[in-house]
Amino acid sequence: MRNVSAAEVHRALPFPALVEALAEAHRLPIDDKREHLLMEPGGASENAFILLPAWQRGRSFGVKLVSSFPANLSGTEGLPTVQGVYVLFDGRTGSVRAIADGEAITFRKTAGDSALGAKLLSRQNSTVLTMLGAGALAPYVVEAHLAVRPSLERVLIWNRTAARGQALVATLRDRGIGAEWAGDLEAAIRQADIISAATGSDKPLVRGAWLKSGTHIDLIGGWRLDMREADDAAVAGARVFTDQREGCFKSGDIAGPIAAGLMSETDVLADLFDLCQGRCPGRQGEEEITLYKNIGGGHLDLFTAEAMMAAIAP
């Protein structure tokens, strides 16, 4: 059994290789995936324990164990609000292959997930990426998009808190990425060929009226019904895709337009299994607007952990 640190996870999973591994994994069926959520009562700040298991029989299975303690954000101990580990098992023998840092697996998986969506759905000649949100995930999302779309020449950063957004710009520049601070949200969206949103917003940021033809929208943050990153016009006016169908209908960005009668569940055209197995075409023209809802799931953590082990112990 290997104990894999965060640094080892990141070294083992450069985004070009991870995106290809995720695409290859989606060409196979997943036998079981589900989510278990245990919560303490206490309103919006309640603590939670989340289990995300998945199984590809005869190959591997695993589970991500995650704690979410919102009070850590304002606490004095400097602990992250979300902490966890990933446990990977051998699908033939049932033995534990690895215990890996859960945050690092999550960062790589989430960013790689969105990058695979962009590779399949964005225009190949995209030149401007607009990143909404400046949390811990954001630099990985930017790096992943650049890995699959080397045509990108500009990276615009917008965040509700300017100081945090400008700090992300400095971090990216230190990594050799020519990022720019975008103080004007509308202007940043109007310029974008790819928009990636990783925020906790409960009000739409991406508005359909601001989108130019050919834009690809990547929505990561709005995973609950009370969260929104795009308005109804942006979603209903796009060809809509997701990483996994079951979870996307629990997100406000997809459930909202459906509840308003602007689209139906069948308007979510495909998930990553459909796209990677060729059951549904991705982008069909330079002018169409595409939207990808990144909702995540235990199977994506499993695929990421498998790719990690293939790199560490081939």
PDB file of C-alpha atoms in Angstrom:
ATOM      1  CA  MET A   1       0.000   0.000   0.000  1.00  0.00           C
ATOM      2  CA  ARG A   2       1.238   3.473  -0.898  1.00  0.00           C
ATOM      3  CA  ASN A   3       0.675   6.618   1.147  1.00  0.00           C
ATOM      4  CA  VAL A   4       0.615   9.380  -1.469  1.00  0.00           C
ATOM      5  CA  SER A   5       1.186  12.973  -0.384  1.00  0.00           C
ATOM      6  CA  ALA A   6      -0.369  16.011  -2.013  1.00  0.00           C
ATOM      7  CA  ALA A   7       2.923  16.887  -3.709  1.00  0.00           C
ATOM      8  CA  GLU A   8       3.189  13.360  -5.146  1.00  0.00           C
ATOM      9  CA  VAL A   9      -0.411  13.514  -6.427  1.00  0.00           C
ATOM     10  CA  HIS A  10       0.270  16.751  -8.291  1.00  0.00           C
ATOM     11  CA  ARG A  11       3.572  15.511  -9.751  1.00  0.00           C
ATOM     12  CA  ALA A  12       1.958  12.286 -10.958  1.00  0.00           C
ATOM     13  CA  LEU A  13      -0.930  13.997 -12.745  1.00  0.00           C
ATOM     14  CA  PRO A  14       0.191  16.633 -15.274  1.00  0.00           C
ATOM     15  CA  PHE A  15      -2.946  17.817 -16.984  1.00  0.00           C
ATOM     16  CA  PRO A  16      -2.282  16.650 -20.558  1.00  0.00           C
ATOM     17  CA  ALA A  17      -1.817  13.079 -19.315  1.00  0.00           C
ATOM     18  CA  LEU A  18      -4.689  13.282 -16.812  1.00  0.00           C
ATOM     19  CA  VAL A  19      -7.185  14.581 -19.385  1.00  0.00           C
ATOM     20  CA  GLU A  20      -6.300  11.752 -21.743  1.00  0.00           C
ATOM     21  CA  ALA A  21      -6.615   9.226 -18.899  1.00  0.00           C
ATOM     22  CA  LEU A  22     -10.056  10.592 -17.989  1.00  0.00           C
ATOM     23  CA  ALA A  23     -11.173  10.339 -21.608  1.00  0.00           C
ATOM     24  CA  GLU A  24      -9.941   6.754 -21.831  1.00  0.00           C
ATOM     25  CA  ALA A  25     -11.639   5.801 -18.546  1.00  0.00           C
ATOM     26  CA  HIS A  26     -14.957   7.179 -19.807  1.00  0.00           C
ATOM     27  CA  ARG A  27     -14.771   4.794 -22.759  1.00  0.00           C
ATOM     28  CA  LEU A  28     -15.438   1.976 -20.262  1.00  0.00           C
ATOM     29  CA  PRO A  29     -18.630   1.508 -18.240  1.00  0.00           C
ATOM     30  CA  ILE A  30     -18.773   2.329 -14.530  1.00  0.00           C
ATOM     31  CA  ASP A  31     -20.516  -0.383 -12.524  1.00  0.00           C
ATOM     32  CA  ASP A  32     -21.507   1.639  -9.478  1.00  0.00           C
ATOM     33  CA  LYS A  33     -21.212   5.218  -8.241  1.00  0.00           C
ATOM     34  CA  ARG A  34     -23.124   7.055  -5.566  1.00  0.00           C
ATOM     35  CA  GLU A  35     -22.861   9.679  -2.855  1.00  0.00           C
ATOM     36  CA  HIS A  36     -23.518   9.361   0.872  1.00  0.00           C
ATOM     37  CA  LEU A  37     -23.937  12.539   2.907  1.00  0.00           C
ATOM     38  CA  LEU A  38     -24.036  12.681   6.709  1.00  0.00           C
ATOM     39  CA  MET A  39     -24.767  16.088   8.238  1.00  0.00           C
ATOM     40  CA  GLU A  40     -25.019  17.675  11.639  1.00  0.00           C
ATOM     41  CA  PRO A  41     -28.137  19.812  12.139  1.00  0.00           C
ATOM     42  CA  GLY A  42     -27.401  23.495  12.397  1.00  0.00           C
ATOM     43  CA  GLY A  43     -28.453  25.492   9.351  1.00  0.00           C
ATOM     44  CA  ALA A  44     -26.203  26.809   6.601  1.00  0.00           C
ATOM     45  CA  SER A  45     -22.996  26.281   8.613  1.00  0.00           C
ATOM     46  CA  GLU A  46     -23.649  22.625   9.461  1.00  0.00           C
ATOM     47  CA  ASN A  47     -20.766  20.197   9.404  1.00  0.00           C
ATOM     48  CA  ALA A  48     -20.838  17.320   6.930  1.00  0.00           C
ATOM     49  CA  PHE A  49     -19.150  13.998   6.210  1.00  0.00           C
ATOM     50  CA  ILE A  50     -19.310  12.933   2.560  1.00  0.00           C
ATOM     51  CA  LEU A  51     -18.466   9.519   1.113  1.00  0.00           C
ATOM     52  CA  LEU A  52     -17.981   9.173  -2.647  1.00  0.00           C
ATOM     53  CA  PRO A  53     -17.505   5.520  -3.648  1.00  0.00           C
ATOM     54  CA  ALA A  54     -17.217   4.092  -7.159  1.00  0.00           C
ATOM     55  CA  TRP A  55     -16.482   0.647  -8.603  1.00  0.00           C
ATOM     56  CA  GLN A  56     -15.274  -0.684 -11.916  1.00  0.00           C
ATOM     57  CA  ARG A  57     -15.580  -4.406 -11.332  1.00  0.00           C
ATOM     58  CA  GLY A  58     -12.473  -6.446 -12.035  1.00  0.00           C
ATOM     59  CA  ARG A  59     -10.391  -3.282 -12.305  1.00  0.00           C
ATOM     60  CA  SER A  60     -10.517  -1.101  -9.188  1.00  0.00           C
ATOM     61  CA  PHE A  61     -12.774   0.557  -6.671  1.00  0.00           C
ATOM     62  CA  GLY A  62     -12.329   3.343  -4.160  1.00  0.00           C
ATOM     63  CA  VAL A  63     -13.879   5.972  -1.976  1.00  0.00           C
ATOM     64  CA  LYS A  64     -13.173   9.600  -1.184  1.00  0.00           C
ATOM     65  CA  LEU A  65     -13.842  10.489   2.453  1.00  0.00           C
ATOM     66  CA  VAL A  66     -14.419  14.215   2.909  1.00  0.00           C
ATOM     67  CA  SER A  67     -15.239  16.421   5.885  1.00  0.00           C
ATOM     68  CA  SER A  68     -16.735  19.887   5.451  1.00  0.00           C
ATOM     69  CA  PHE A  69     -16.517  22.132   8.525  1.00  0.00           C
ATOM     70  CA  PRO A  70     -17.436  25.693   7.454  1.00  0.00           C
ATOM     71  CA  ALA A  71     -16.464  27.250  10.782  1.00  0.00           C
ATOM     72  CA  ASN A  72     -12.810  26.473  10.045  1.00  0.00           C
ATOM     73  CA  LEU A  73     -12.850  29.416   7.640  1.00  0.00           C
ATOM     74  CA  SER A  74     -13.215  31.868  10.524  1.00  0.00           C
ATOM     75  CA  GLY A  75     -11.428  29.777  13.166  1.00  0.00           C
ATOM     76  CA  THR A  76      -8.070  30.485  14.738  1.00  0.00           C
ATOM     77  CA  GLU A  77      -6.382  27.181  13.869  1.00  0.00           C
ATOM     78  CA  GLY A  78      -5.942  27.911  10.157  1.00  0.00           C
ATOM     79  CA  LEU A  79      -7.577  24.673   9.031  1.00  0.00           C
ATOM     80  CA  PRO A  80      -9.209  24.327   5.595  1.00  0.00           C
ATOM     81  CA  THR A  81     -12.968  23.962   5.522  1.00  0.00           C
ATOM     82  CA  VAL A  82     -12.756  20.795   3.408  1.00  0.00           C
ATOM     83  CA  GLN A  83     -10.369  17.953   4.240  1.00  0.00           C
ATOM     84  CA  GLY A  84     -10.178  14.333   3.164  1.00  0.00           C
ATOM     85  CA  VAL A  85      -8.399  11.278   1.830  1.00  0.00           C
ATOM     86  CA  TYR A  86      -8.847   8.925  -1.093  1.00  0.00           C
ATOM     87  CA  VAL A  87      -8.589   5.148  -0.614  1.00  0.00           C
ATOM     88  CA  LEU A  88      -7.979   3.077  -3.762  1.00  0.00           C
ATOM     89  CA  PHE A  89      -8.519  -0.710  -3.822  1.00  0.00           C
ATOM     90  CA  ASP A  90      -7.487  -3.380  -6.305  1.00  0.00           C
ATOM     91  CA  GLY A  91     -10.620  -4.622  -8.063  1.00  0.00           C
ATOM     92  CA  ARG A  92      -9.280  -8.166  -8.498  1.00  0.00           C
ATOM     93  CA  THR A  93      -8.023  -8.887  -4.974  1.00  0.00           C
ATOM     94  CA  GLY A  94      -9.758  -6.294  -2.782  1.00  0.00           C
ATOM     95  CA  SER A  95      -6.426  -5.134  -1.342  1.00  0.00           C
ATOM     96  CA  VAL A  96      -5.719  -1.480  -0.587  1.00  0.00           C
ATOM     97  CA  ARG A  97      -3.423  -0.026  -3.235  1.00  0.00           C
ATOM     98  CA  ALA A  98      -3.099   3.543  -1.974  1.00  0.00           C
ATOM     99  CA  ILE A  99      -4.247   6.203   0.454  1.00  0.00           C
ATOM    100  CA  ALA A 100      -3.851   9.610  -1.174  1.00  0.00           C
ATOM    101  CA  ASP A 101      -4.352  13.242  -0.194  1.00  0.00           C
ATOM    102  CA  GLY A 102      -8.024  13.971  -0.886  1.00  0.00           C
ATOM    103  CA  GLU A 103      -7.676  17.685  -1.576  1.00  0.00           C
ATOM    104  CA  ALA A 104      -4.993  17.152  -4.213  1.00  0.00           C
ATOM    105  CA  ILE A 105      -7.051  14.409  -5.886  1.00  0.00           C
ATOM    106  CA  THR A 106     -10.054  16.765  -5.879  1.00  0.00           C
ATOM    107  CA  PHE A 107      -8.150  19.701  -7.371  1.00  0.00           C
ATOM    108  CA  ARG A 108      -6.675  17.562 -10.156  1.00  0.00           C
ATOM    109  CA  LYS A 109      -9.926  15.703 -10.837  1.00  0.00           C
ATOM    110  CA  THR A 110     -12.114  18.812 -10.946  1.00  0.00           C
ATOM    111  CA  ALA A 111      -9.783  20.811 -13.168  1.00  0.00           C
ATOM    112  CA  GLY A 112      -9.123  17.830 -15.434  1.00  0.00           C
ATOM    113  CA  ASP A 113     -12.863  17.190 -15.710  1.00  0.00           C
ATOM    114  CA  SER A 114     -13.507  20.735 -16.940  1.00  0.00           C
ATOM    115  CA  ALA A 115     -10.511  20.624 -19.266  1.00  0.00           C
ATOM    116  CA  LEU A 116     -11.800  17.432 -20.885  1.00  0.00           C
ATOM    117  CA  GLY A 117     -15.157  19.163 -21.385  1.00  0.00           C
ATOM    118  CA  ALA A 118     -13.392  22.123 -22.989  1.00  0.00           C
ATOM    119  CA  LYS A 119     -11.309  19.866 -25.225  1.00  0.00           C
ATOM    120  CA  LEU A 120     -14.478  18.238 -26.541  1.00  0.00           C
ATOM    121  CA  LEU A 121     -16.698  21.339 -26.707  1.00  0.00           C
ATOM    122  CA  SER A 122     -14.706  24.572 -27.072  1.00  0.00           C
ATOM    123  CA  ARG A 123     -13.401  25.998 -30.334  1.00  0.00           C
ATOM    124  CA  GLN A 124      -9.884  24.845 -31.163  1.00  0.00           C
ATOM    125  CA  ASN A 125      -8.839  28.420 -31.969  1.00  0.00           C
ATOM    126  CA  SER A 126     -10.030  29.884 -28.637  1.00  0.00           C
ATOM    127  CA  THR A 127      -7.745  32.723 -27.545  1.00  0.00           C
ATOM    128  CA  VAL A 128      -9.298  34.267 -24.398  1.00  0.00           C
ATOM    129  CA  LEU A 129     -10.061  32.420 -21.149  1.00  0.00           C
ATOM    130  CA  THR A 130     -12.045  34.238 -18.470  1.00  0.00           C
ATOM    131  CA  MET A 131     -11.790  32.686 -15.005  1.00  0.00           C
ATOM    132  CA  LEU A 132     -14.511  33.636 -12.526  1.00  0.00           C
ATOM    133  CA  GLY A 133     -13.495  32.940  -8.941  1.00  0.00           C
ATOM    134  CA  ALA A 134     -10.120  33.024  -7.217  1.00  0.00           C
ATOM    135  CA  GLY A 135     -10.334  30.210  -4.692  1.00  0.00           C
ATOM    136  CA  ALA A 136      -7.832  27.428  -4.156  1.00  0.00           C
ATOM    137  CA  LEU A 137      -9.136  25.496  -7.179  1.00  0.00           C
ATOM    138  CA  ALA A 138      -8.828  28.361  -9.668  1.00  0.00           C
ATOM    139  CA  PRO A 139      -5.100  28.115 -10.574  1.00  0.00           C
ATOM    140  CA  TYR A 140      -5.513  24.424 -11.367  1.00  0.00           C
ATOM    141  CA  VAL A 141      -8.518  25.142 -13.600  1.00  0.00           C
ATOM    142  CA  VAL A 142      -6.552  27.773 -15.511  1.00  0.00           C
ATOM    143  CA  GLU A 143      -3.577  25.442 -15.927  1.00  0.00           C
ATOM    144  CA  ALA A 144      -5.801  22.606 -17.114  1.00  0.00           C
ATOM    145  CA  HIS A 145      -7.570  24.721 -19.742  1.00  0.00           C
ATOM    146  CA  LEU A 146      -4.229  25.984 -21.053  1.00  0.00           C
ATOM    147  CA  ALA A 147      -3.053  22.375 -21.340  1.00  0.00           C
ATOM    148  CA  VAL A 148      -5.891  21.396 -23.692  1.00  0.00           C
ATOM    149  CA  ARG A 149      -6.178  24.720 -25.540  1.00  0.00           C
ATOM    150  CA  PRO A 150      -2.632  25.984 -26.212  1.00  0.00           C
ATOM    151  CA  SER A 151      -4.214  28.552 -28.548  1.00  0.00           C
ATOM    152  CA  LEU A 152      -5.240  30.572 -25.466  1.00  0.00           C
ATOM    153  CA  GLU A 153      -3.298  33.836 -25.415  1.00  0.00           C
ATOM    154  CA  ARG A 154      -5.000  35.786 -22.619  1.00  0.00           C
ATOM    155  CA  VAL A 155      -6.278  34.753 -19.189  1.00  0.00           C
ATOM    156  CA  LEU A 156      -8.662  37.229 -17.541  1.00  0.00           C
ATOM    157  CA  ILE A 157      -9.354  36.840 -13.817  1.00  0.00           C
ATOM    158  CA  TRP A 158     -12.481  38.176 -12.126  1.00  0.00           C
ATOM    159  CA  ASN A 159     -13.411  37.741  -8.488  1.00  0.00           C
ATOM    160  CA  ARG A 160     -15.981  39.428  -6.288  1.00  0.00           C
ATOM    161  CA  THR A 161     -13.177  40.441  -3.908  1.00  0.00           C
ATOM    162  CA  ALA A 162     -10.617  42.332  -5.955  1.00  0.00           C
ATOM    163  CA  ALA A 163      -7.670  41.716  -3.621  1.00  0.00           C
ATOM    164  CA  ARG A 164      -8.084  37.956  -3.840  1.00  0.00           C
ATOM    165  CA  GLY A 165      -8.447  38.080  -7.616  1.00  0.00           C
ATOM    166  CA  GLN A 166      -5.333  40.187  -7.959  1.00  0.00           C
ATOM    167  CA  ALA A 167      -3.457  37.747  -5.718  1.00  0.00           C
ATOM    168  CA  LEU A 168      -4.426  34.942  -8.110  1.00  0.00           C
ATOM    169  CA  VAL A 169      -3.118  37.024 -11.032  1.00  0.00           C
ATOM    170  CA  ALA A 170       0.220  37.367  -9.222  1.00  0.00           C
ATOM    171  CA  THR A 171       0.329  33.621  -8.502  1.00  0.00           C
ATOM    172  CA  LEU A 172      -0.323  32.747 -12.132  1.00  0.00           C
ATOM    173  CA  ARG A 173       2.275  35.229 -13.354  1.00  0.00           C
ATOM    174  CA  ASP A 174       4.806  33.656 -11.000  1.00  0.00           C
ATOM    175  CA  ARG A 175       4.052  30.376 -12.820  1.00  0.00           C
ATOM    176  CA  GLY A 176       4.706  31.978 -16.198  1.00  0.00           C
ATOM    177  CA  ILE A 177       1.035  32.487 -17.132  1.00  0.00           C
ATOM    178  CA  GLY A 178       0.229  35.960 -18.486  1.00  0.00           C
ATOM    179  CA  ALA A 179      -2.892  36.547 -16.420  1.00  0.00           C
ATOM    180  CA  GLU A 180      -4.710  39.896 -16.228  1.00  0.00           C
ATOM    181  CA  TRP A 181      -7.050  41.323 -13.599  1.00  0.00           C
ATOM    182  CA  ALA A 182     -10.511  42.023 -15.035  1.00  0.00           C
ATOM    183  CA  GLY A 183     -12.371  44.420 -12.815  1.00  0.00           C
ATOM    184  CA  ASP A 184     -15.399  44.626 -15.108  1.00  0.00           C
ATOM    185  CA  LEU A 185     -17.357  41.342 -15.113  1.00  0.00           C
ATOM    186  CA  GLU A 186     -19.414  42.128 -18.208  1.00  0.00           C
ATOM    187  CA  ALA A 187     -16.371  43.156 -20.248  1.00  0.00           C
ATOM    188  CA  ALA A 188     -14.491  40.033 -19.181  1.00  0.00           C
ATOM    189  CA  ILE A 189     -17.350  37.780 -20.282  1.00  0.00           C
ATOM    190  CA  ARG A 190     -17.925  39.595 -23.574  1.00  0.00           C
ATOM    191  CA  GLN A 191     -14.280  39.021 -24.569  1.00  0.00           C
ATOM    192  CA  ALA A 192     -14.141  35.344 -23.614  1.00  0.00           C
ATOM    193  CA  ASP A 193     -13.952  32.331 -25.895  1.00  0.00           C
ATOM    194  CA  ILE A 194     -13.985  30.094 -22.811  1.00  0.00           C
ATOM    195  CA  ILE A 195     -15.573  31.082 -19.501  1.00  0.00           C
ATOM    196  CA  SER A 196     -14.822  28.966 -16.449  1.00  0.00           C
ATOM    197  CA  ALA A 197     -16.686  29.692 -13.198  1.00  0.00           C
ATOM    198  CA  ALA A 198     -15.641  28.183  -9.881  1.00  0.00           C
ATOM    199  CA  THR A 199     -17.516  30.282  -7.347  1.00  0.00           C
ATOM    200  CA  GLY A 200     -19.971  29.901  -4.494  1.00  0.00           C
ATOM    201  CA  SER A 201     -22.388  32.373  -6.042  1.00  0.00           C
ATOM    202  CA  ASP A 202     -26.119  32.168  -5.411  1.00  0.00           C
ATOM    203  CA  LYS A 203     -26.824  34.748  -8.136  1.00  0.00           C
ATOM    204  CA  PRO A 204     -26.004  34.409 -11.859  1.00  0.00           C
ATOM    205  CA  LEU A 205     -22.696  35.870 -12.999  1.00  0.00           C
ATOM    206  CA  VAL A 206     -22.684  34.722 -16.646  1.00  0.00           C
ATOM    207  CA  ARG A 207     -25.516  36.387 -18.554  1.00  0.00           C
ATOM    208  CA  GLY A 208     -26.707  35.187 -21.923  1.00  0.00           C
ATOM    209  CA  ALA A 209     -26.920  38.747 -23.228  1.00  0.00           C
ATOM    210  CA  TRP A 210     -23.158  39.138 -22.760  1.00  0.00           C
ATOM    211  CA  LEU A 211     -22.042  36.026 -24.645  1.00  0.00           C
ATOM    212  CA  LYS A 212     -20.493  36.201 -28.082  1.00  0.00           C
ATOM    213  CA  SER A 213     -21.113  33.443 -30.604  1.00  0.00           C
ATOM    214  CA  GLY A 214     -18.874  30.417 -30.276  1.00  0.00           C
ATOM    215  CA  THR A 215     -18.324  30.763 -26.520  1.00  0.00           C
ATOM    216  CA  HIS A 216     -17.826  27.716 -24.330  1.00  0.00           C
ATOM    217  CA  ILE A 217     -19.113  27.989 -20.729  1.00  0.00           C
ATOM    218  CA  ASP A 218     -17.664  25.768 -18.003  1.00  0.00           C
ATOM    219  CA  LEU A 219     -19.662  25.852 -14.738  1.00  0.00           C
ATOM    220  CA  ILE A 220     -18.002  24.267 -11.711  1.00  0.00           C
ATOM    221  CA  GLY A 221     -19.213  25.987  -8.568  1.00  0.00           C
ATOM    222  CA  GLY A 222     -23.007  25.811  -8.490  1.00  0.00           C
ATOM    223  CA  TRP A 223     -23.542  22.285  -7.176  1.00  0.00           C
ATOM    224  CA  ARG A 224     -26.651  22.983  -5.045  1.00  0.00           C
ATOM    225  CA  LEU A 225     -30.152  24.025  -6.083  1.00  0.00           C
ATOM    226  CA  ASP A 226     -29.730  27.405  -4.369  1.00  0.00           C
ATOM    227  CA  MET A 227     -26.535  28.232  -6.273  1.00  0.00           C
ATOM    228  CA  ARG A 228     -26.297  29.862  -9.710  1.00  0.00           C
ATOM    229  CA  GLU A 229     -23.377  30.857 -11.908  1.00  0.00           C
ATOM    230  CA  ALA A 230     -25.283  31.434 -15.181  1.00  0.00           C
ATOM    231  CA  ASP A 231     -28.681  32.964 -15.876  1.00  0.00           C
ATOM    232  CA  ASP A 232     -31.552  31.197 -17.630  1.00  0.00           C
ATOM    233  CA  ALA A 233     -30.780  32.857 -20.962  1.00  0.00           C
ATOM    234  CA  ALA A 234     -27.169  31.628 -20.955  1.00  0.00           C
ATOM    235  CA  VAL A 235     -28.174  28.035 -20.217  1.00  0.00           C
ATOM    236  CA  ALA A 236     -31.283  27.811 -22.405  1.00  0.00           C
ATOM    237  CA  GLY A 237     -29.437  29.433 -25.319  1.00  0.00           C
ATOM    238  CA  ALA A 238     -26.602  26.903 -25.308  1.00  0.00           C
ATOM    239  CA  ARG A 239     -26.107  23.277 -26.281  1.00  0.00           C
ATOM    240  CA  VAL A 240     -25.834  21.788 -22.793  1.00  0.00           C
ATOM    241  CA  PHE A 241     -23.570  18.942 -21.646  1.00  0.00           C
ATOM    242  CA  THR A 242     -22.427  17.603 -18.289  1.00  0.00           C
ATOM    243  CA  ASP A 243     -19.941  15.185 -16.778  1.00  0.00           C
ATOM    244  CA  GLN A 244     -22.701  13.031 -15.269  1.00  0.00           C
ATOM    245  CA  ARG A 245     -26.437  13.288 -15.778  1.00  0.00           C
ATOM    246  CA  GLU A 246     -27.681  12.184 -12.373  1.00  0.00           C
ATOM    247  CA  GLY A 247     -26.072  14.997 -10.428  1.00  0.00           C
ATOM    248  CA  CYS A 248     -26.519  17.866 -12.861  1.00  0.00           C
ATOM    249  CA  PHE A 249     -30.277  18.112 -12.265  1.00  0.00           C
ATOM    250  CA  LYS A 250     -29.559  18.883  -8.600  1.00  0.00           C
ATOM    251  CA  SER A 251     -27.660  22.048  -9.549  1.00  0.00           C
ATOM    252  CA  GLY A 252     -29.393  25.409  -9.740  1.00  0.00           C
ATOM    253  CA  ASP A 253     -27.865  26.210 -13.119  1.00  0.00           C
ATOM    254  CA  ILE A 254     -29.664  23.276 -14.744  1.00  0.00           C
ATOM    255  CA  ALA A 255     -32.719  22.909 -12.472  1.00  0.00           C
ATOM    256  CA  GLY A 256     -33.569  26.627 -12.685  1.00  0.00           C
ATOM    257  CA  PRO A 257     -34.178  26.840 -16.450  1.00  0.00           C
ATOM    258  CA  ILE A 258     -36.041  23.517 -16.340  1.00  0.00           C
ATOM    259  CA  ALA A 259     -38.332  24.801 -13.577  1.00  0.00           C
ATOM    260  CA  ALA A 260     -38.923  27.973 -15.612  1.00  0.00           C
ATOM    261  CA  GLY A 261     -40.069  25.880 -18.588  1.00  0.00           C
ATOM    262  CA  LEU A 262     -37.194  27.048 -20.805  1.00  0.00           C
ATOM    263  CA  MET A 263     -35.706  23.577 -21.271  1.00  0.00           C
ATOM    264  CA  SER A 264     -36.237  19.965 -20.253  1.00  0.00           C
ATOM    265  CA  GLU A 265     -33.987  17.221 -18.967  1.00  0.00           C
ATOM    266  CA  THR A 266     -33.590  15.929 -22.525  1.00  0.00           C
ATOM    267  CA  ASP A 267     -31.939  19.238 -23.447  1.00  0.00           C
ATOM    268  CA  VAL A 268     -28.907  18.093 -21.483  1.00  0.00           C
ATOM    269  CA  LEU A 269     -27.589  16.363 -24.563  1.00  0.00           C
ATOM    270  CA  ALA A 270     -24.823  14.144 -23.233  1.00  0.00           C
ATOM    271  CA  ASP A 271     -22.458  13.379 -20.402  1.00  0.00           C
ATOM    272  CA  LEU A 272     -18.793  12.431 -20.616  1.00  0.00           C
ATOM    273  CA  PHE A 273     -19.589   8.747 -21.130  1.00  0.00           C
ATOM    274  CA  ASP A 274     -21.768   9.658 -24.142  1.00  0.00           C
ATOM    275  CA  LEU A 275     -19.161  12.024 -25.565  1.00  0.00           C
ATOM    276  CA  CYS A 276     -16.133   9.808 -25.046  1.00  0.00           C
ATOM    277  CA  GLN A 277     -17.922   6.711 -26.360  1.00  0.00           C
ATOM    278  CA  GLY A 278     -19.114   8.572 -29.482  1.00  0.00           C
ATOM    279  CA  ARG A 279     -22.840   8.339 -28.750  1.00  0.00           C
ATOM    280  CA  CYS A 280     -23.297  12.102 -29.101  1.00  0.00           C
ATOM    281  CA  PRO A 281     -21.324  14.697 -31.064  1.00  0.00           C
ATOM    282  CA  GLY A 282     -19.742  17.582 -29.213  1.00  0.00           C
ATOM    283  CA  ARG A 283     -19.371  20.996 -30.816  1.00  0.00           C
ATOM    284  CA  GLN A 284     -21.002  21.056 -34.251  1.00  0.00           C
ATOM    285  CA  GLY A 285     -20.180  24.561 -35.453  1.00  0.00           C
ATOM    286  CA  GLU A 286     -17.967  27.572 -34.824  1.00  0.00           C
ATOM    287  CA  GLU A 287     -20.880  29.851 -33.944  1.00  0.00           C
ATOM    288  CA  GLU A 288     -22.782  27.743 -31.412  1.00  0.00           C
ATOM    289  CA  ILE A 289     -22.563  28.352 -27.684  1.00  0.00           C
ATOM    290  CA  THR A 290     -21.765  25.266 -25.613  1.00  0.00           C
ATOM    291  CA  LEU A 291     -22.213  24.839 -21.870  1.00  0.00           C
ATOM    292  CA  TYR A 292     -20.644  22.168 -19.678  1.00  0.00           C
ATOM    293  CA  LYS A 293     -21.879  21.544 -16.135  1.00  0.00           C
ATOM    294  CA  ASN A 294     -19.090  20.061 -14.015  1.00  0.00           C
ATOM    295  CA  ILE A 295     -20.872  18.354 -11.130  1.00  0.00           C
ATOM    296  CA  GLY A 296     -18.174  15.806 -10.238  1.00  0.00           C
ATOM    297  CA  GLY A 297     -18.753  12.354  -8.765  1.00  0.00           C
ATOM    298  CA  GLY A 298     -16.953   9.465  -7.149  1.00  0.00           C
ATOM    299  CA  HIS A 299     -16.208   7.816 -10.482  1.00  0.00           C
ATOM    300  CA  LEU A 300     -14.096  10.815 -11.507  1.00  0.00           C
ATOM    301  CA  ASP A 301     -12.103  10.558  -8.275  1.00  0.00           C
ATOM    302  CA  LEU A 302     -11.619   6.843  -9.015  1.00  0.00           C
ATOM    303  CA  PHE A 303     -10.410   7.534 -12.557  1.00  0.00           C
ATOM    304  CA  THR A 304      -8.003  10.178 -11.238  1.00  0.00           C
ATOM    305  CA  ALA A 305      -6.635   7.858  -8.566  1.00  0.00           C
ATOM    306  CA  GLU A 306      -6.142   5.129 -11.180  1.00  0.00           C
ATOM    307  CA  ALA A 307      -4.177   7.556 -13.369  1.00  0.00           C
ATOM    308  CA  MET A 308      -2.103   8.567 -10.345  1.00  0.00           C
ATOM    309  CA  MET A 309      -1.166   4.961  -9.569  1.00  0.00           C
ATOM    310  CA  ALA A 310      -0.378   4.228 -13.219  1.00  0.00           C
ATOM    311  CA  ALA A 311       2.174   7.058 -13.075  1.00  0.00           C
ATOM    312  CA  ILE A 312       3.586   6.192  -9.639  1.00  0.00           C
ATOM    313  CA  ALA A 313       3.683   2.397  -9.965  1.00  0.00           C
ATOM    314  CA  PRO A 314       3.267   1.391 -13.628  1.00  0.00           C
TER     315      PRO A 314
END
